[in-house]
Coordinates of C-alpha atoms in Angstrom, one line a residue:
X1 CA -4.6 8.3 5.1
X2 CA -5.1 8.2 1.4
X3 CA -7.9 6.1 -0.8
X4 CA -10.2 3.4 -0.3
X5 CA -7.4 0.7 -0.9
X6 CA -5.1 2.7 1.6
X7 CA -7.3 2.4 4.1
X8 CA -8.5 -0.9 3.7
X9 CA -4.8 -1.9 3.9
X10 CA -4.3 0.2 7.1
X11 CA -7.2 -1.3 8.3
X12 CA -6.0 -5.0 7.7
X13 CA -2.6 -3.9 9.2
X14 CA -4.0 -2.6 12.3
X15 CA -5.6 -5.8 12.5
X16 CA -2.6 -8.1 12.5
X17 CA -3.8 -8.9 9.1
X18 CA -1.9 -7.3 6.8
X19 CA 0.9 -7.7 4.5
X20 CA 4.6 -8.9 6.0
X21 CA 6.5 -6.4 4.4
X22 CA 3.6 -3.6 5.8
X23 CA 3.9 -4.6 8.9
X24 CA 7.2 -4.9 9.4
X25 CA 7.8 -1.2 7.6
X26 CA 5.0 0.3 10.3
X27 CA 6.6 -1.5 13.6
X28 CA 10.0 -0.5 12.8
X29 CA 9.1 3.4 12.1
X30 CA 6.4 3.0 15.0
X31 CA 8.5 1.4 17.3
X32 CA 11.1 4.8 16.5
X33 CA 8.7 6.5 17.6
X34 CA 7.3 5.4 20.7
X35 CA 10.8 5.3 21.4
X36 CA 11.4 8.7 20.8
X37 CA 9.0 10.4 22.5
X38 CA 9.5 8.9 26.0
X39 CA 6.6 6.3 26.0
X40 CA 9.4 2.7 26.3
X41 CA 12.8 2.1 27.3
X42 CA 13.7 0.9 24.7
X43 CA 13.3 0.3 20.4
X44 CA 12.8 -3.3 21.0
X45 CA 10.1 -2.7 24.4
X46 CA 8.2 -0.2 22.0
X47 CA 7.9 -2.8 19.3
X48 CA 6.6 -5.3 21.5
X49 CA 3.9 -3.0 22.5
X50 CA 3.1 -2.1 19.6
X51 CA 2.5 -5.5 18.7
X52 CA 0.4 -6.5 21.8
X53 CA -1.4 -2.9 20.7
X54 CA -2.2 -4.8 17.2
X55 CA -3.1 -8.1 19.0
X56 CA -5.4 -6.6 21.8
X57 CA -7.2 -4.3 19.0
X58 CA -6.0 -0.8 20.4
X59 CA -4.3 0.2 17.2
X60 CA -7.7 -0.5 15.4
X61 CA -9.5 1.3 18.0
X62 CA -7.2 4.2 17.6
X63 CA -8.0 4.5 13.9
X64 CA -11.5 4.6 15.1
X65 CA -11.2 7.7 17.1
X66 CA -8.9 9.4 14.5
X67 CA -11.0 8.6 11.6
X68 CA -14.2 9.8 13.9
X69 CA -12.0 13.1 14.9
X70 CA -11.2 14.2 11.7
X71 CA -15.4 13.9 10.8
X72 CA -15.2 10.4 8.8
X73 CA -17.5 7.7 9.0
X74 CA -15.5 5.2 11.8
X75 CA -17.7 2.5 10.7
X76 CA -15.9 1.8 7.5
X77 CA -13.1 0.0 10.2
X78 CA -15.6 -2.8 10.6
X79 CA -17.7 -2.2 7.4
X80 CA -16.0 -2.3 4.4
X81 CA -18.7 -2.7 2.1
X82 CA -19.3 1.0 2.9
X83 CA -16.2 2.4 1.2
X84 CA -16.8 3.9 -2.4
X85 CA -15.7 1.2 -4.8
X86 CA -14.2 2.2 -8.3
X87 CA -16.6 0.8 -11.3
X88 CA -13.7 -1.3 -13.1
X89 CA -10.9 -3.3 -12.1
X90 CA -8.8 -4.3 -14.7
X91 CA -6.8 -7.1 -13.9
X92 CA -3.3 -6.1 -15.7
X93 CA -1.5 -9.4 -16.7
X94 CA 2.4 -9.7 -17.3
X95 CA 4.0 -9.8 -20.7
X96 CA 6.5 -12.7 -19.8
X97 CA 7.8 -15.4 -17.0
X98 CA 10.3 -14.7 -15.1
X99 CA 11.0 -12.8 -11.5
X100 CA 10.0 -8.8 -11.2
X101 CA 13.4 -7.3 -10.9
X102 CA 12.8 -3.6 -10.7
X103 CA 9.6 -1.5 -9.8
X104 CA 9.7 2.3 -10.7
X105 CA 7.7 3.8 -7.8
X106 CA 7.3 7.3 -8.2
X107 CA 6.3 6.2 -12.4
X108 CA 3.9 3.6 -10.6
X109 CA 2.3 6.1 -8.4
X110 CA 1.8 9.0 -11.4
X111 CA 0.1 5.9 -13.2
X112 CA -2.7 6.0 -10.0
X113 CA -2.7 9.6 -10.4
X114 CA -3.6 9.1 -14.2
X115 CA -6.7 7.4 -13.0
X116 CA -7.6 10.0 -10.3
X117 CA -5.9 8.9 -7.0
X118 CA -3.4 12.1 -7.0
X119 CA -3.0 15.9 -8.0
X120 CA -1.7 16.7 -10.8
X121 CA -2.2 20.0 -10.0
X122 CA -3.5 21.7 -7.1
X123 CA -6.9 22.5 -8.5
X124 CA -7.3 18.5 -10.0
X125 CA -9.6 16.0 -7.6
X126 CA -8.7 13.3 -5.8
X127 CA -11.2 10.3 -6.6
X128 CA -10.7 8.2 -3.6
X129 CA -12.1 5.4 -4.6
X130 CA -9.1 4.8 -7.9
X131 CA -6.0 3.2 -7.4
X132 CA -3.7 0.3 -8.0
X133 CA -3.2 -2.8 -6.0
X134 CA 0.2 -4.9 -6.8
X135 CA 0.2 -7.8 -6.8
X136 CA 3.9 -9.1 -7.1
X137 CA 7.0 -7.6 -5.9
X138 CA 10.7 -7.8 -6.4
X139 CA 12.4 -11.0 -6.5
X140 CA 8.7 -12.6 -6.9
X141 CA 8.3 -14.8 -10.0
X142 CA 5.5 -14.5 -12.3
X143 CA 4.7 -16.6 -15.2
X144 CA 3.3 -15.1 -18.7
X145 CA -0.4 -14.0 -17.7
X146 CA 0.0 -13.6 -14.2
X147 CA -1.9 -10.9 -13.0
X148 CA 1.3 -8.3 -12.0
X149 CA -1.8 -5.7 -10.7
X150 CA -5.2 -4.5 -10.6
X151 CA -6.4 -1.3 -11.1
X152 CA -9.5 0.3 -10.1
X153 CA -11.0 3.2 -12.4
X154 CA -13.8 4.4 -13.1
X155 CA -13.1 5.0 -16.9
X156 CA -12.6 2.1 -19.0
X157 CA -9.7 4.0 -21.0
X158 CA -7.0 2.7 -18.9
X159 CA -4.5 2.0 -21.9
X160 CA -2.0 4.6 -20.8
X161 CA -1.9 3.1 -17.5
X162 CA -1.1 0.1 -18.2
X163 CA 1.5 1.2 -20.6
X164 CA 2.8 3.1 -17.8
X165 CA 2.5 0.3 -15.4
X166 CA 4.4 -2.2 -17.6
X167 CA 6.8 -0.2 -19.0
X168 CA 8.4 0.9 -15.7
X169 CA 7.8 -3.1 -13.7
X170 CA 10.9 -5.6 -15.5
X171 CA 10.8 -8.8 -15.5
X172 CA 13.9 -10.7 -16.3
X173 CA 14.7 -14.8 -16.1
X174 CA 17.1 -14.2 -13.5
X175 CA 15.8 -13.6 -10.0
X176 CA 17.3 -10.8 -8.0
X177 CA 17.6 -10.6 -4.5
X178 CA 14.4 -8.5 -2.4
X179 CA 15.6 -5.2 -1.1
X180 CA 15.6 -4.5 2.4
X181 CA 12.6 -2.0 3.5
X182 CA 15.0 -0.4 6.0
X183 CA 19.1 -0.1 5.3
X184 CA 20.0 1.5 7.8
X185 CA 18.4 3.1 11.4
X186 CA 20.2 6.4 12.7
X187 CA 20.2 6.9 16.7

């Protein structure tokens, strides 16, 4: 697991409170595999553990013991407030109205590792407490001002990224249909 905002999200997921989309993603690949390595009968048994897992709080609990296992503080899981916070965020609003059409991942992801979140090289740093959190997706529409994302720096010089967030998220007047998260499942 990745930054502060990572894990909070994991944490939220694991807690039956997360995002749809999120959720959906992590039962489908951890239904896979439970699945695969002998522990249900079945795809559809496996997610339906899984999801009694989420509702009973083992999948939290199992977070615990990995996060205390790997010599991190398990106590952020119920504590929040003791994750490292960034110094800014820096609400980044949209330019227009209309519906977010396209989203440029990998450019979104080298704009969080502008602020710190990634390596640019092997030696760089990861600052764990930097990221971005969007806030609208495709086929969502947004109106001009909307906030599209926030990011979380600790530098206030963020102009680049936010170039490099709006120039690579379009919004256009026509909405487009959402992509699936998962096309296609190979047995």
């Amino acid at each position: 697991i990745g930054n502060a905002l990572e894990i909070k999200e994991a944490i939220a997921t694991l807690s039956g409170q997360g995002p749809a989309d999120l959720t959906d993603l992590s039962l489908a690949l951890g239904s896979q595999m439970v699945y695969l390595a002998d522990k249900a009968p079945s795809v559809e048994a496996a997610a339906k553990m899984l999801k009694e897992n989420i509702r009973n709080g083992k999948a939290l609990a199992t977070l615990h013991r990995f996060i205390q296992a790997q010599g991190g503080n398990p106590d952020l899981i119920t504590d929040p407030s003791l994750f490292q916070e960034a110094k800014y965020q820096i609400a980044v609003p949209t330019k227009k109205s209309g519906y977010v059409t396209k989203i440029k991942a990998q450019e979104i992801g080298h704009a969080a590792m502008m602020l710190g979140a990634g390596r640019e090289t092997k030696d760089s740093v990861i600052d764990l407490s930097v990221g971005i959190i969007l806030h609208k997706k495709i086929g969502d529409k947004v109106e001009l001002g909307d906030t599209l994302c926030t990011i979380h720096a600790n530098d206030e010089n963020v102009g680049k990224v936010i170039e490099k967030i709006t120039n690579n998220v379009t919004i256009e007047s026509e909405k487009t249909k959402s992509k699936q998260l998962i096309l296609k499942s190979i047995q």
